[in-house]
Amino acid sequence: MSAGIRIELNHKLYLRDPDQTDLGRAILKESIRLIDELGFEQFTFKKLAQCIHSTEASVYRYFENKHKLLLYLVSWYWNWLDYRICYHTHNVADAAERLRIFIRILAQYQIKEQLSSYLDIESLSRIVVVEASKAYLTKEVDNDNNNGLFQDYKSLCHKIAMVVLELNPSYPYPHALVSTLFEAARKQWFFSQHLPSLTEVKGTQQGQESNLVQFLTHLAFDAIKGTNFSPVS
Amino acid sequence: MSAGIRIELNHKLYLRDPDQTDLGRAILKESIRLIDELGFEQFTFKKLAQCIHSTEASVYRYFENKHKLLLYLVSWYWNWLDYRICYHTHNVADAAERLRIFIRILAQYQIKEQLSSYLDIESLSRIVVVEASKAYLTKEVDNDNNNGLFQDYKSLCHKIAMVVLELNPSYPYPHALVSTLFEAARKQWFFSQHLPSLTEVKGTQQGQESNLVQFLTHLAFDAIKGTNFSPVS
DNA sequence: CATCTATAATAGTAATACTATCACCCACAC
DNA sequence: GTGTGGGTGATAGTATTACTATTATAGATG
C-alpha cells in the first residue's frame, strides 16, 4: 500500500513479508538505523525489539536470524540500485554513456533523490559499504546461493556486463570487471573514510565530481578498450 | 627458535607473543585449521582450546579476543607475502616485470613453496580470501588503525604503488589501483569458487597460468598505461 | 631451596541466539 | 453473536558465547 517504488524480493529471504505489515516495516526501518549505528556484529534482535517497542519473538517471526535480515536489506539495495540505473539510462542509446551513468550511480553514497521509500537510503548505503560483503563471506554461501538469495546482485552484474560486451564484444572478462567495479566502489569509499593511506580517493568532495567516479571510470574504460590484450590462448 | 623465516608483528596484536612458546605456536597452528574449517563466525576460543588440549583462559592470555587473533593471522600473511615478493623481485630491474611477478604471487592461492614455517600456508591463504575483509569492516577500524594494526597491509600496498608510479609517474591513483588489485584478487577467487556467475575467472586451472592472473594483469597495465586519461581538473 | 612464571582446572557472569507457551486482540465468516 | 485464525505481546527458558577470576601445580631460574 505504500506509495512510490515497490520492491519484490525472493521470499526465501524472510519468514513473513516485512513489507506487508506495520511491524514488518518498523523492523526494516529501525534495523537499518541500528545496524548503521552499532555495526552488524553488535546489532541484535533484542536491541531492535526494544527500539520498536516490540519483542524478540515477534522479530523472529519475520526473519529467521539476523543474517537473513542482512541479506534482505542488501538485496533490497541492489534492487533499488537497479531501479535507479534503469531510470537514468532507459533512453540513453550510447553504451559508453550508459556505463558512465552506471558508475556514477554506483559510486554515489550520499544520496539526494529519495524516490519515496519509507527506508532511509543514505543509512542503507552506508550499511552496504561496510556490511554487504559479510552477506556472502560465510560458510553458508553455497546454500544461500542455491536458494537464490544473491540473485539480485548477480542479475545486476550481468546486466552491466552486457553493456561492457556491447562496448567491446571481445573483452574476455565482462562479469569479472563489473563485479570488481562493484566491490571496488564500496571498498575505495570505505578506505577513503577509514584507511585513507590505501587510496587516493577522497570521500569529502563537494562541487566537482568525486574522484571515486573518475578512478572507476578510467579503470573500466581502460580495461574495456585495453590495448594490452593479447588473445587468450 | 623455529627454523625458516621469522616474522615480527606489531606487539599490540597480542597480549603474549604466540611465536615464543609451544602453546602460542599451537594456538596459531590450530586456529588456522579451525577457522578454515568452521569459518570465523563459528570459530570460538573454547573449541580451539579443546583442539589443543588446553583451556579457554590460556588462549585469552595470548589474544584479547578472536578478532585480534584474526588481525594477527592476516598481518602475518601480508608479511609473508611481502617476504615472497621481495624474494622473487629483489634482482629484477624492470618495473613492469616486478609488477607482473607481484600479481602472480598475489593471485596464487594454492601454494607449493612452504618456506619452512610451522603454519599451514595454504589453509591461511583460504582464510585470507574469506575472512581478511572482516578484519577491518568493523566499528573498531579507526581505533585499530590508530594502533597500527593494519600497518603491514598498508606498507605492502605502498610498496607496490611505488612500482606503479615507476611505470607511470603521472598515474593519479597508484594506491587505489593496488588496493583494488589486492581486494579483487581475493574476491574474484572467492567468486570463482562460490558465485561463478559473477566472474569469468576459473579456480581450477592446471598447467596454464590462471586467468585470474591474466585478468588482474590486464586490469593493472591497462589502467597504468591508460590512454583514457584526461588531466585531473 | 625459594621464587617466579606459565599453564591447567574450575567456576562464574552477562550477553547472545534462539525456542516455546500462553493470552490477547482483531478481522472476518457463519 | 459466536467461533475461528492470524498476528502480536509477555514471559520464560536453553545452549552457547565471550569473557573474567581464583586457585593449584609443574617447571625453569636464581
Short mmCIF file of C-alpha atoms (C1' of nucleotides) in Angstrom, two decimals:
data_model
loop_
_atom_site.label_atom_id
_atom_site.label_comp_id
_atom_site.label_asym_id
_atom_site.label_seq_id
_atom_site.Cartn_x
_atom_site.Cartn_y
_atom_site.Cartn_z
CA MET A 1 0.00 0.00 0.00
CA SER A 2 2.98 2.34 0.45
CA ALA A 3 3.42 4.93 -2.27
CA GLY A 4 6.47 5.00 -4.52
CA ILE A 5 8.54 2.08 -5.64
CA ARG A 6 7.63 -1.41 -4.64
CA ILE A 7 10.45 -3.92 -4.50
CA GLU A 8 9.70 -7.62 -4.68
CA LEU A 9 12.32 -9.86 -3.10
CA ASN A 10 12.94 -13.59 -3.02
CA HIS A 11 10.51 -14.94 -0.44
CA LYS A 12 13.17 -17.22 0.99
CA LEU A 13 14.78 -14.12 2.46
CA TYR A 14 12.06 -13.83 5.09
CA LEU A 15 9.52 -15.89 7.02
CA ARG A 16 6.78 -13.28 6.81
CA ASP A 17 6.87 -10.45 4.29
CA PRO A 18 8.02 -7.40 6.28
CA ASP A 19 6.74 -5.03 3.63
CA GLN A 20 3.13 -6.05 4.30
CA THR A 21 2.64 -5.03 7.94
CA ASP A 22 3.32 -2.12 10.21
CA LEU A 23 5.53 -4.20 12.44
CA GLY A 24 7.44 -5.54 9.44
CA ARG A 25 8.08 -2.06 8.10
CA ALA A 26 9.16 -0.91 11.53
CA ILE A 27 11.63 -3.81 11.64
CA LEU A 28 13.12 -2.79 8.30
CA LYS A 29 13.25 0.90 9.07
CA GLU A 30 14.69 0.57 12.54
CA SER A 31 17.12 -2.25 11.73
CA ILE A 32 18.72 0.00 9.10
CA ARG A 33 19.18 2.72 11.68
CA LEU A 34 20.52 0.32 14.29
CA ILE A 35 22.93 -1.60 12.07
CA ASP A 36 24.25 1.70 10.77
CA GLU A 37 24.73 2.89 14.33
CA LEU A 38 26.09 -0.24 16.02
CA GLY A 39 27.57 -2.25 13.17
CA PHE A 40 26.27 -5.66 12.24
CA GLU A 41 28.21 -7.57 14.91
CA GLN A 42 26.81 -5.53 17.80
CA PHE A 43 23.32 -5.46 16.33
CA THR A 44 20.88 -7.93 17.92
CA PHE A 45 17.19 -8.70 17.57
CA LYS A 46 16.75 -7.91 21.25
CA LYS A 47 18.05 -4.37 20.84
CA LEU A 48 15.96 -3.97 17.70
CA ALA A 49 12.84 -5.17 19.50
CA GLN A 50 13.40 -2.63 22.27
CA CYS A 51 13.73 0.18 19.70
CA ILE A 52 10.45 -0.64 18.03
CA HIS A 53 8.72 -1.42 21.35
CA SER A 54 8.10 -4.99 20.32
CA THR A 55 9.61 -8.30 21.36
CA GLU A 56 12.43 -10.52 20.20
CA ALA A 57 9.98 -13.31 19.39
CA SER A 58 7.99 -11.04 17.11
CA VAL A 59 11.07 -10.11 15.11
CA TYR A 60 11.92 -13.78 14.74
CA ARG A 61 8.53 -14.30 13.12
CA TYR A 62 9.73 -12.13 10.22
CA PHE A 63 13.35 -13.18 9.86
CA GLU A 64 14.98 -16.50 10.66
CA ASN A 65 18.06 -14.73 12.02
CA LYS A 66 19.98 -11.52 11.62
CA HIS A 67 21.98 -12.85 8.71
CA LYS A 68 18.80 -13.31 6.69
CA LEU A 69 17.78 -9.79 7.60
CA LEU A 70 21.11 -8.51 6.29
CA LEU A 71 20.59 -10.47 3.09
CA TYR A 72 17.16 -8.89 2.77
CA LEU A 73 18.45 -5.35 3.23
CA VAL A 74 21.33 -5.84 0.83
CA SER A 75 19.07 -7.41 -1.80
CA TRP A 76 16.67 -4.54 -1.39
CA TYR A 77 19.53 -2.15 -2.01
CA TRP A 78 20.65 -3.88 -5.24
CA ASN A 79 17.07 -3.84 -6.42
CA TRP A 80 16.80 -0.19 -5.69
CA LEU A 81 20.10 0.48 -7.47
CA ASP A 82 18.84 -1.47 -10.46
CA TYR A 83 15.73 0.67 -10.46
CA ARG A 84 17.79 3.86 -10.39
CA ILE A 85 20.08 2.66 -13.15
CA CYS A 86 17.15 1.76 -15.37
CA TYR A 87 15.51 5.08 -14.64
CA HIS A 88 18.60 7.04 -15.61
CA THR A 89 19.62 5.00 -18.65
CA HIS A 90 16.42 3.78 -20.26
CA ASN A 91 16.54 6.30 -23.07
CA VAL A 92 20.31 6.52 -23.44
CA ALA A 93 21.34 4.85 -26.65
CA ASP A 94 25.11 5.08 -26.31
CA ALA A 95 26.58 2.15 -24.37
CA ALA A 96 29.58 4.14 -23.18
CA GLU A 97 27.32 6.80 -21.77
CA ARG A 98 25.17 4.16 -20.07
CA LEU A 99 28.26 2.68 -18.43
CA ARG A 100 29.34 6.13 -17.31
CA ILE A 101 25.95 6.73 -15.71
CA PHE A 102 26.07 3.34 -14.08
CA ILE A 103 29.42 4.09 -12.47
CA ARG A 104 28.23 7.47 -11.31
CA ILE A 105 25.22 5.92 -9.59
CA LEU A 106 27.27 3.08 -8.16
CA ALA A 107 29.75 5.45 -6.58
CA GLN A 108 27.15 7.79 -5.15
CA TYR A 109 26.91 7.05 -1.47
CA GLN A 110 25.40 10.32 -0.40
CA ILE A 111 22.01 10.18 -1.98
CA LYS A 112 19.85 13.16 -2.71
CA GLU A 113 16.88 11.62 -4.51
CA GLN A 114 14.70 9.54 -2.20
CA LEU A 115 12.19 8.09 -4.68
CA SER A 116 9.70 7.92 -1.83
CA SER A 117 10.56 4.82 0.12
CA TYR A 118 9.98 4.70 3.84
CA LEU A 119 13.52 3.36 4.26
CA ASP A 120 16.48 5.62 4.95
CA ILE A 121 18.52 5.15 1.77
CA GLU A 122 21.57 7.06 2.93
CA SER A 123 21.78 4.92 6.04
CA LEU A 124 21.27 1.79 3.96
CA SER A 125 24.04 2.86 1.58
CA ARG A 126 26.47 3.08 4.47
CA ILE A 127 25.40 -0.38 5.61
CA VAL A 128 26.01 -1.77 2.14
CA VAL A 129 29.51 -0.30 2.08
CA VAL A 130 30.51 -1.86 5.37
CA GLU A 131 28.38 -4.98 5.70
CA ALA A 132 27.41 -6.20 2.22
CA SER A 133 30.46 -8.45 1.86
CA LYS A 134 29.52 -10.24 5.06
CA ALA A 135 26.33 -11.37 3.35
CA TYR A 136 28.30 -13.85 1.25
CA LEU A 137 31.60 -14.30 3.10
CA THR A 138 30.21 -17.16 5.18
CA LYS A 139 30.17 -20.93 5.25
CA GLU A 140 26.52 -20.80 4.14
CA VAL A 141 27.31 -19.06 0.87
CA ASP A 142 26.71 -22.12 -1.34
CA ASN A 143 23.46 -22.93 0.38
CA ASP A 144 22.26 -19.33 0.24
CA ASN A 145 23.26 -19.16 -3.39
CA ASN A 146 21.33 -22.32 -4.21
CA ASN A 147 18.30 -20.68 -2.63
CA GLY A 148 18.72 -17.72 -4.97
CA LEU A 149 19.48 -15.22 -2.22
CA PHE A 150 22.14 -13.47 -4.32
CA GLN A 151 20.01 -13.33 -7.45
CA ASP A 152 19.54 -9.56 -7.38
CA TYR A 153 23.26 -8.88 -7.19
CA LYS A 154 24.01 -11.40 -9.92
CA SER A 155 21.31 -10.04 -12.22
CA LEU A 156 22.54 -6.50 -11.83
CA CYS A 157 26.13 -7.53 -12.54
CA HIS A 158 25.04 -9.44 -15.59
CA LYS A 159 23.05 -6.51 -16.91
CA ILE A 160 26.05 -4.21 -16.71
CA ALA A 161 28.34 -6.90 -18.08
CA MET A 162 26.17 -6.91 -21.20
CA VAL A 163 26.84 -3.19 -21.61
CA VAL A 164 30.56 -3.90 -21.35
CA LEU A 165 30.26 -6.51 -24.08
CA GLU A 166 28.38 -4.03 -26.21
CA LEU A 167 31.36 -1.72 -25.99
CA ASN A 168 33.87 -4.44 -26.76
CA PRO A 169 32.40 -7.82 -27.74
CA SER A 170 35.79 -9.49 -27.49
CA TYR A 171 36.58 -8.35 -23.94
CA PRO A 172 37.02 -11.65 -22.11
CA TYR A 173 36.20 -10.61 -18.53
CA PRO A 174 32.98 -8.57 -18.53
CA HIS A 175 31.49 -10.10 -15.37
CA ALA A 176 34.78 -10.07 -13.53
CA LEU A 177 35.27 -6.43 -14.44
CA VAL A 178 31.79 -5.43 -13.32
CA SER A 179 31.91 -7.33 -10.04
CA THR A 180 35.32 -5.77 -9.44
CA LEU A 181 33.81 -2.33 -10.03
CA PHE A 182 31.01 -3.08 -7.58
CA GLU A 183 33.40 -4.26 -4.91
CA ALA A 184 35.92 -1.52 -5.57
CA ALA A 185 33.28 1.19 -5.36
CA ARG A 186 32.42 0.11 -1.84
CA LYS A 187 35.95 -0.65 -0.69
CA GLN A 188 37.53 2.51 -2.03
CA TRP A 189 34.80 4.53 -0.40
CA PHE A 190 35.41 2.73 2.88
CA PHE A 191 39.16 3.24 2.57
CA SER A 192 38.68 6.93 1.90
CA GLN A 193 36.80 7.16 5.19
CA HIS A 194 38.86 4.88 7.42
CA LEU A 195 42.14 3.82 5.80
CA PRO A 196 43.00 6.79 3.60
CA SER A 197 46.58 5.71 3.00
CA LEU A 198 45.22 2.85 0.88
CA THR A 199 43.68 5.13 -1.71
CA GLU A 200 43.81 8.50 -3.41
CA VAL A 201 40.03 8.59 -3.36
CA LYS A 202 38.66 11.37 -1.18
CA GLY A 203 35.30 10.97 0.46
CA THR A 204 34.60 14.61 1.02
CA GLN A 205 34.39 16.42 -2.28
CA GLN A 206 31.73 18.95 -2.91
CA GLY A 207 31.03 20.58 -6.21
CA GLN A 208 33.22 18.64 -8.58
CA GLU A 209 32.59 15.02 -9.42
CA SER A 210 34.05 12.64 -6.88
CA ASN A 211 37.38 11.17 -7.82
CA LEU A 212 35.96 7.76 -6.96
CA VAL A 213 33.86 8.09 -10.09
CA GLN A 214 36.92 9.17 -12.04
CA PHE A 215 39.03 6.28 -10.78
CA LEU A 216 36.36 3.69 -11.55
CA THR A 217 35.56 5.21 -14.93
CA HIS A 218 39.17 5.11 -16.05
CA LEU A 219 39.66 1.65 -14.65
CA ALA A 220 36.64 0.38 -16.56
CA PHE A 221 37.17 2.10 -19.88
CA ASP A 222 40.90 1.45 -19.97
CA ALA A 223 40.24 -2.23 -19.32
CA ILE A 224 37.49 -2.49 -21.91
CA LYS A 225 39.37 -0.66 -24.64
CA GLY A 226 42.68 -2.00 -23.41
CA THR A 227 45.46 -2.29 -25.93
CA ASN A 228 47.36 -4.59 -23.63
CA PHE A 229 45.27 -7.52 -24.64
CA SER A 230 46.88 -10.44 -26.30
CA PRO A 231 44.36 -13.07 -27.45
CA VAL A 232 43.60 -15.74 -24.89
CA SER A 233 45.47 -18.94 -25.55
CA MET B 1 63.92 -20.97 17.76
CA SER B 2 61.88 -22.15 14.77
CA ALA B 3 63.82 -22.58 11.55
CA GLY B 4 62.99 -20.61 8.43
CA ILE B 5 61.51 -17.18 8.22
CA ARG B 6 60.77 -15.18 11.32
CA ILE B 7 58.01 -12.66 11.12
CA GLU B 8 57.84 -9.79 13.60
CA LEU B 9 54.41 -8.31 14.14
CA ASN B 10 53.04 -5.26 15.92
CA HIS B 11 53.00 -6.21 19.60
CA LYS B 12 49.58 -4.64 20.04
CA LEU B 13 48.18 -7.56 18.09
CA TYR B 14 48.70 -9.91 21.01
CA LEU B 15 48.98 -9.98 24.79
CA ARG B 16 51.78 -12.54 24.87
CA ASP B 17 53.89 -13.30 21.81
CA PRO B 18 52.46 -16.57 20.46
CA ASP B 19 55.58 -17.23 18.40
CA GLN B 20 57.69 -17.66 21.54
CA THR B 21 56.07 -20.64 23.25
CA ASP B 22 54.81 -24.08 22.40
CA LEU B 23 51.30 -23.20 23.47
CA GLY B 24 51.39 -19.99 21.45
CA ARG B 25 52.50 -21.80 18.32
CA ALA B 26 49.84 -24.45 18.88
CA ILE B 27 47.25 -21.66 19.11
CA LEU B 28 48.38 -20.21 15.79
CA LYS B 29 48.65 -23.52 14.02
CA GLU B 30 45.37 -24.93 15.22
CA SER B 31 43.39 -21.69 14.91
CA ILE B 32 44.27 -21.59 11.22
CA ARG B 33 42.99 -25.11 10.79
CA LEU B 34 39.81 -24.41 12.75
CA ILE B 35 38.92 -21.07 11.17
CA ASP B 36 39.48 -22.62 7.77
CA GLU B 37 37.20 -25.49 8.74
CA LEU B 38 34.41 -23.68 10.63
CA GLY B 39 34.59 -20.13 9.32
CA PHE B 40 35.38 -17.19 11.57
CA GLU B 41 31.85 -16.78 12.93
CA GLN B 42 31.59 -20.36 14.19
CA PHE B 43 35.16 -20.39 15.48
CA THR B 44 35.46 -19.91 19.26
CA PHE B 45 38.30 -19.94 21.75
CA LYS B 46 36.58 -22.77 23.59
CA LYS B 47 36.63 -25.03 20.54
CA LEU B 48 40.23 -24.02 19.87
CA ALA B 49 41.23 -24.82 23.45
CA GLN B 50 39.68 -28.26 23.15
CA CYS B 51 41.62 -28.95 19.94
CA ILE B 52 44.96 -28.10 21.51
CA HIS B 53 44.06 -29.79 24.83
CA SER B 54 44.35 -26.53 26.71
CA THR B 55 41.83 -24.16 28.25
CA GLU B 56 39.92 -21.09 27.16
CA ALA B 57 41.63 -18.98 29.82
CA SER B 58 45.05 -19.92 28.48
CA VAL B 59 44.16 -18.79 24.98
CA TYR B 60 42.93 -15.49 26.37
CA ARG B 61 46.39 -14.89 27.81
CA TYR B 62 47.73 -14.70 24.26
CA PHE B 63 44.95 -12.86 22.46
CA GLU B 64 42.48 -10.34 23.82
CA ASN B 65 39.72 -11.81 21.66
CA LYS B 66 39.20 -13.67 18.44
CA HIS B 67 39.16 -10.50 16.39
CA LYS B 68 42.71 -9.70 17.47
CA LEU B 69 43.72 -13.24 16.58
CA LEU B 70 42.27 -12.74 13.11
CA LEU B 71 44.19 -9.48 12.79
CA TYR B 72 47.34 -11.31 13.81
CA LEU B 73 46.88 -14.08 11.25
CA VAL B 74 46.06 -11.66 8.46
CA SER B 75 49.03 -9.44 9.32
CA TRP B 76 51.25 -12.48 9.36
CA TYR B 77 50.00 -13.36 5.90
CA TRP B 78 50.74 -9.90 4.46
CA ASN B 79 54.20 -10.06 5.98
CA TRP B 80 54.78 -13.43 4.45
CA LEU B 81 53.52 -12.19 1.08
CA ASP B 82 55.87 -9.24 1.34
CA TYR B 83 58.72 -11.63 2.03
CA ARG B 84 57.83 -13.71 -1.02
CA ILE B 85 57.51 -10.66 -3.23
CA CYS B 86 60.90 -9.35 -2.14
CA TYR B 87 62.43 -12.76 -2.62
CA HIS B 88 61.15 -13.06 -6.17
CA THR B 89 61.78 -9.48 -7.30
CA HIS B 90 64.91 -8.33 -5.49
CA ASN B 91 67.11 -8.67 -8.55
CA VAL B 92 64.54 -7.77 -11.18
CA ALA B 93 65.35 -4.37 -12.61
CA ASP B 94 62.33 -3.89 -14.86
CA ALA B 95 59.39 -2.34 -13.02
CA ALA B 96 56.82 -3.90 -15.36
CA GLU B 97 58.26 -7.33 -14.72
CA ARG B 98 58.25 -6.71 -10.98
CA LEU B 99 54.56 -5.79 -11.13
CA ARG B 100 53.86 -8.89 -13.17
CA ILE B 101 55.58 -11.06 -10.57
CA PHE B 102 53.71 -9.29 -7.80
CA ILE B 103 50.36 -10.04 -9.40
CA ARG B 104 51.31 -13.64 -10.00
CA ILE B 105 52.19 -14.07 -6.31
CA LEU B 106 49.11 -12.20 -5.17
CA ALA B 107 46.80 -14.41 -7.18
CA GLN B 108 48.43 -17.67 -6.17
CA TYR B 109 46.17 -19.24 -3.59
CA GLN B 110 47.37 -22.78 -3.96
CA ILE B 111 50.88 -22.56 -2.65
CA LYS B 112 53.62 -25.01 -3.40
CA GLU B 113 56.64 -23.45 -1.72
CA GLN B 114 56.37 -23.60 2.06
CA LEU B 115 59.47 -21.61 3.06
CA SER B 116 59.58 -23.72 6.24
CA SER B 117 57.07 -22.13 8.55
CA TYR B 118 55.18 -24.28 11.01
CA LEU B 119 51.95 -22.67 9.83
CA ASP B 120 49.79 -24.16 7.10
CA ILE B 121 50.10 -21.52 4.40
CA GLU B 122 47.52 -23.00 2.08
CA SER B 123 44.96 -23.03 4.86
CA LEU B 124 45.91 -19.48 5.84
CA SER B 125 45.53 -18.35 2.23
CA ARG B 126 41.98 -19.62 2.20
CA ILE B 127 41.29 -17.78 5.44
CA VAL B 128 42.63 -14.56 3.98
CA VAL B 129 40.35 -14.90 0.95
CA VAL B 130 37.22 -15.32 3.04
CA GLU B 131 37.93 -13.53 6.30
CA ALA B 132 40.51 -10.80 5.70
CA SER B 133 37.93 -8.13 4.94
CA LYS B 134 36.27 -8.75 8.27
CA ALA B 135 39.47 -7.61 9.95
CA TYR B 136 38.71 -4.01 9.03
CA LEU B 137 34.97 -3.97 8.27
CA THR B 138 34.10 -3.23 11.90
CA LYS B 139 33.23 -0.31 14.12
CA GLU B 140 36.70 -0.60 15.67
CA VAL B 141 38.51 0.08 12.41
CA ASP B 142 39.62 3.61 13.32
CA ASN B 143 40.84 2.54 16.71
CA ASP B 144 42.65 -0.49 15.31
CA ASN B 145 44.16 1.68 12.60
CA ASN B 146 45.41 4.19 15.17
CA ASN B 147 47.11 1.32 16.94
CA GLY B 148 48.89 0.42 13.72
CA LEU B 149 47.22 -2.93 13.33
CA PHE B 150 46.89 -2.52 9.54
CA GLN B 151 50.43 -1.33 9.05
CA ASP B 152 51.61 -4.44 7.22
CA TYR B 153 48.84 -4.23 4.67
CA LYS B 154 49.36 -0.53 4.17
CA SER B 155 53.13 -0.89 3.77
CA LEU B 156 52.76 -3.62 1.22
CA CYS B 157 50.24 -1.59 -0.76
CA HIS B 158 52.51 1.40 -0.67
CA LYS B 159 55.48 -0.59 -1.85
CA ILE B 160 53.61 -1.84 -4.91
CA ALA B 161 52.12 1.58 -5.52
CA MET B 162 55.68 2.88 -5.88
CA VAL B 163 56.26 0.34 -8.64
CA VAL B 164 53.13 1.59 -10.36
CA LEU B 165 54.43 5.14 -10.15
CA GLU B 166 57.73 3.98 -11.58
CA LEU B 167 55.86 2.72 -14.62
CA ASN B 168 53.83 5.87 -15.00
CA PRO B 169 54.76 8.77 -12.70
CA SER B 170 51.66 10.70 -13.69
CA TYR B 171 49.15 7.97 -12.90
CA PRO B 172 46.95 9.60 -10.28
CA TYR B 173 45.61 6.55 -8.43
CA PRO B 174 48.51 4.21 -7.62
CA HIS B 175 47.35 3.28 -4.12
CA ALA B 176 43.71 2.95 -5.15
CA LEU B 177 44.75 0.70 -8.03
CA VAL B 178 46.92 -1.50 -5.86
CA SER B 179 44.39 -1.87 -3.07
CA THR B 180 41.79 -2.67 -5.72
CA LEU B 181 44.09 -5.38 -7.10
CA PHE B 182 44.52 -6.82 -3.61
CA GLU B 183 40.82 -6.89 -2.94
CA ALA B 184 39.93 -8.09 -6.42
CA ALA B 185 42.42 -10.94 -6.25
CA ARG B 186 40.65 -12.31 -3.18
CA LYS B 187 37.11 -11.56 -4.27
CA GLN B 188 37.46 -12.93 -7.79
CA TRP B 189 38.99 -16.07 -6.39
CA PHE B 190 36.10 -16.39 -3.94
CA PHE B 191 33.56 -15.77 -6.70
CA SER B 192 35.19 -18.41 -8.88
CA GLN B 193 34.64 -20.89 -6.06
CA HIS B 194 31.20 -19.91 -4.80
CA LEU B 195 29.46 -17.40 -7.09
CA PRO B 196 30.85 -18.28 -10.52
CA SER B 197 28.25 -16.28 -12.41
CA LEU B 198 29.93 -13.12 -11.11
CA THR B 199 33.21 -13.78 -12.88
CA GLU B 200 34.90 -15.43 -15.83
CA VAL B 201 37.78 -16.40 -13.53
CA LYS B 202 38.10 -20.14 -13.10
CA GLY B 203 39.55 -21.55 -9.91
CA THR B 204 40.55 -24.89 -11.30
CA GLN B 205 43.15 -24.45 -13.98
CA GLN B 206 46.11 -26.70 -14.15
CA GLY B 207 49.01 -26.27 -16.43
CA GLN B 208 48.39 -22.88 -17.93
CA GLU B 209 48.58 -19.70 -15.94
CA SER B 210 45.36 -18.93 -14.09
CA ASN B 211 43.09 -16.48 -15.81
CA LEU B 212 42.85 -14.61 -12.51
CA VAL B 213 46.45 -13.55 -13.12
CA GLN B 214 45.57 -12.59 -16.66
CA PHE B 215 42.54 -10.57 -15.62
CA LEU B 216 44.45 -8.68 -12.93
CA THR B 217 47.47 -8.12 -15.14
CA HIS B 218 45.42 -6.58 -17.90
CA LEU B 219 43.39 -4.53 -15.47
CA ALA B 220 46.56 -3.14 -13.92
CA PHE B 221 48.60 -2.46 -17.04
CA ASP B 222 45.69 -1.04 -19.00
CA ALA B 223 44.94 1.32 -16.15
CA ILE B 224 48.55 2.40 -15.72
CA LYS B 225 49.22 2.96 -19.40
CA GLY B 226 45.65 4.06 -19.99
CA THR B 227 45.05 6.41 -22.86
CA ASN B 228 41.68 7.32 -21.45
CA PHE B 229 43.19 9.71 -19.00
CA SER B 230 42.34 13.34 -19.20
CA PRO B 231 44.25 15.51 -16.73
CA VAL B 232 42.61 15.96 -13.35
CA SER B 233 40.82 19.29 -13.09
"C1'" DC C 1 65.83 -24.12 48.46
"C1'" DA C 2 62.95 -20.18 47.25
"C1'" DT C 3 60.75 -17.88 43.64
"C1'" DC C 4 58.67 -16.83 39.64
"C1'" DT C 5 56.06 -17.88 35.60
"C1'" DA C 6 53.21 -20.38 32.56
"C1'" DT C 7 49.62 -23.21 32.43
"C1'" DA C 8 45.63 -26.23 33.89
"C1'" DA C 9 41.39 -26.69 36.25
"C1'" DT C 10 37.37 -24.93 37.72
"C1'" DA C 11 33.86 -21.68 38.34
"C1'" DG C 12 31.14 -17.99 37.31
"C1'" DT C 13 28.80 -13.89 34.75
"C1'" DA C 14 26.49 -11.30 31.26
"C1'" DA C 15 25.02 -11.38 26.84
"C1'" DT C 16 23.61 -13.74 22.60
"C1'" DA C 17 20.79 -16.55 19.68
"C1'" DC C 18 17.45 -18.60 19.68
"C1'" DT C 19 12.61 -21.62 21.01
"C1'" DA C 20 8.25 -22.40 23.39
"C1'" DT C 21 4.00 -21.29 25.61
"C1'" DC C 22 0.05 -18.68 26.52
"C1'" DA C 23 -3.07 -14.95 26.46
"C1'" DC C 24 -4.97 -11.35 23.88
"C1'" DC C 25 -6.91 -8.56 20.19
"C1'" DC C 26 -8.92 -8.04 15.89
"C1'" DA C 27 -10.82 -9.15 11.42
"C1'" DC C 28 -13.79 -12.00 9.17
"C1'" DA C 29 -17.22 -15.79 8.44
"C1'" DC C 30 -21.24 -18.22 9.57
"C1'" DG D 1 -23.26 -13.14 18.37
"C1'" DT D 2 -20.20 -16.81 18.26
"C1'" DG D 3 -16.38 -19.03 16.59
"C1'" DT D 4 -12.04 -19.28 14.08
"C1'" DG D 5 -7.47 -17.98 12.86
"C1'" DG D 6 -3.70 -14.92 12.38
"C1'" DG D 7 -0.63 -11.60 14.28
"C1'" DT D 8 1.21 -9.86 18.42
"C1'" DG D 9 2.93 -9.14 23.29
"C1'" DA D 10 4.55 -11.08 27.51
"C1'" DT D 11 7.15 -14.20 29.73
"C1'" DA D 12 10.23 -17.92 30.33
"C1'" DG D 13 13.78 -20.90 29.32
"C1'" DT D 14 18.02 -23.16 26.96
"C1'" DA D 15 22.51 -23.62 24.98
"C1'" DT D 16 26.26 -21.17 23.63
"C1'" DT D 17 29.44 -17.33 23.53
"C1'" DA D 18 32.69 -14.15 25.28
"C1'" DC D 19 34.75 -13.31 28.53
"C1'" DT D 20 36.94 -12.86 33.99
"C1'" DA D 21 38.54 -14.62 38.42
"C1'" DT D 22 40.64 -17.95 41.59
"C1'" DT D 23 43.45 -21.48 42.85
"C1'" DA D 24 46.74 -25.10 42.26
"C1'" DT D 25 50.68 -27.13 40.25
"C1'" DA D 26 54.70 -28.17 37.47
"C1'" DG D 27 59.00 -26.45 35.59
"C1'" DA D 28 62.65 -23.17 34.99
"C1'" DT D 29 65.68 -19.90 37.17
"C1'" DG D 30 68.38 -17.57 40.87
#
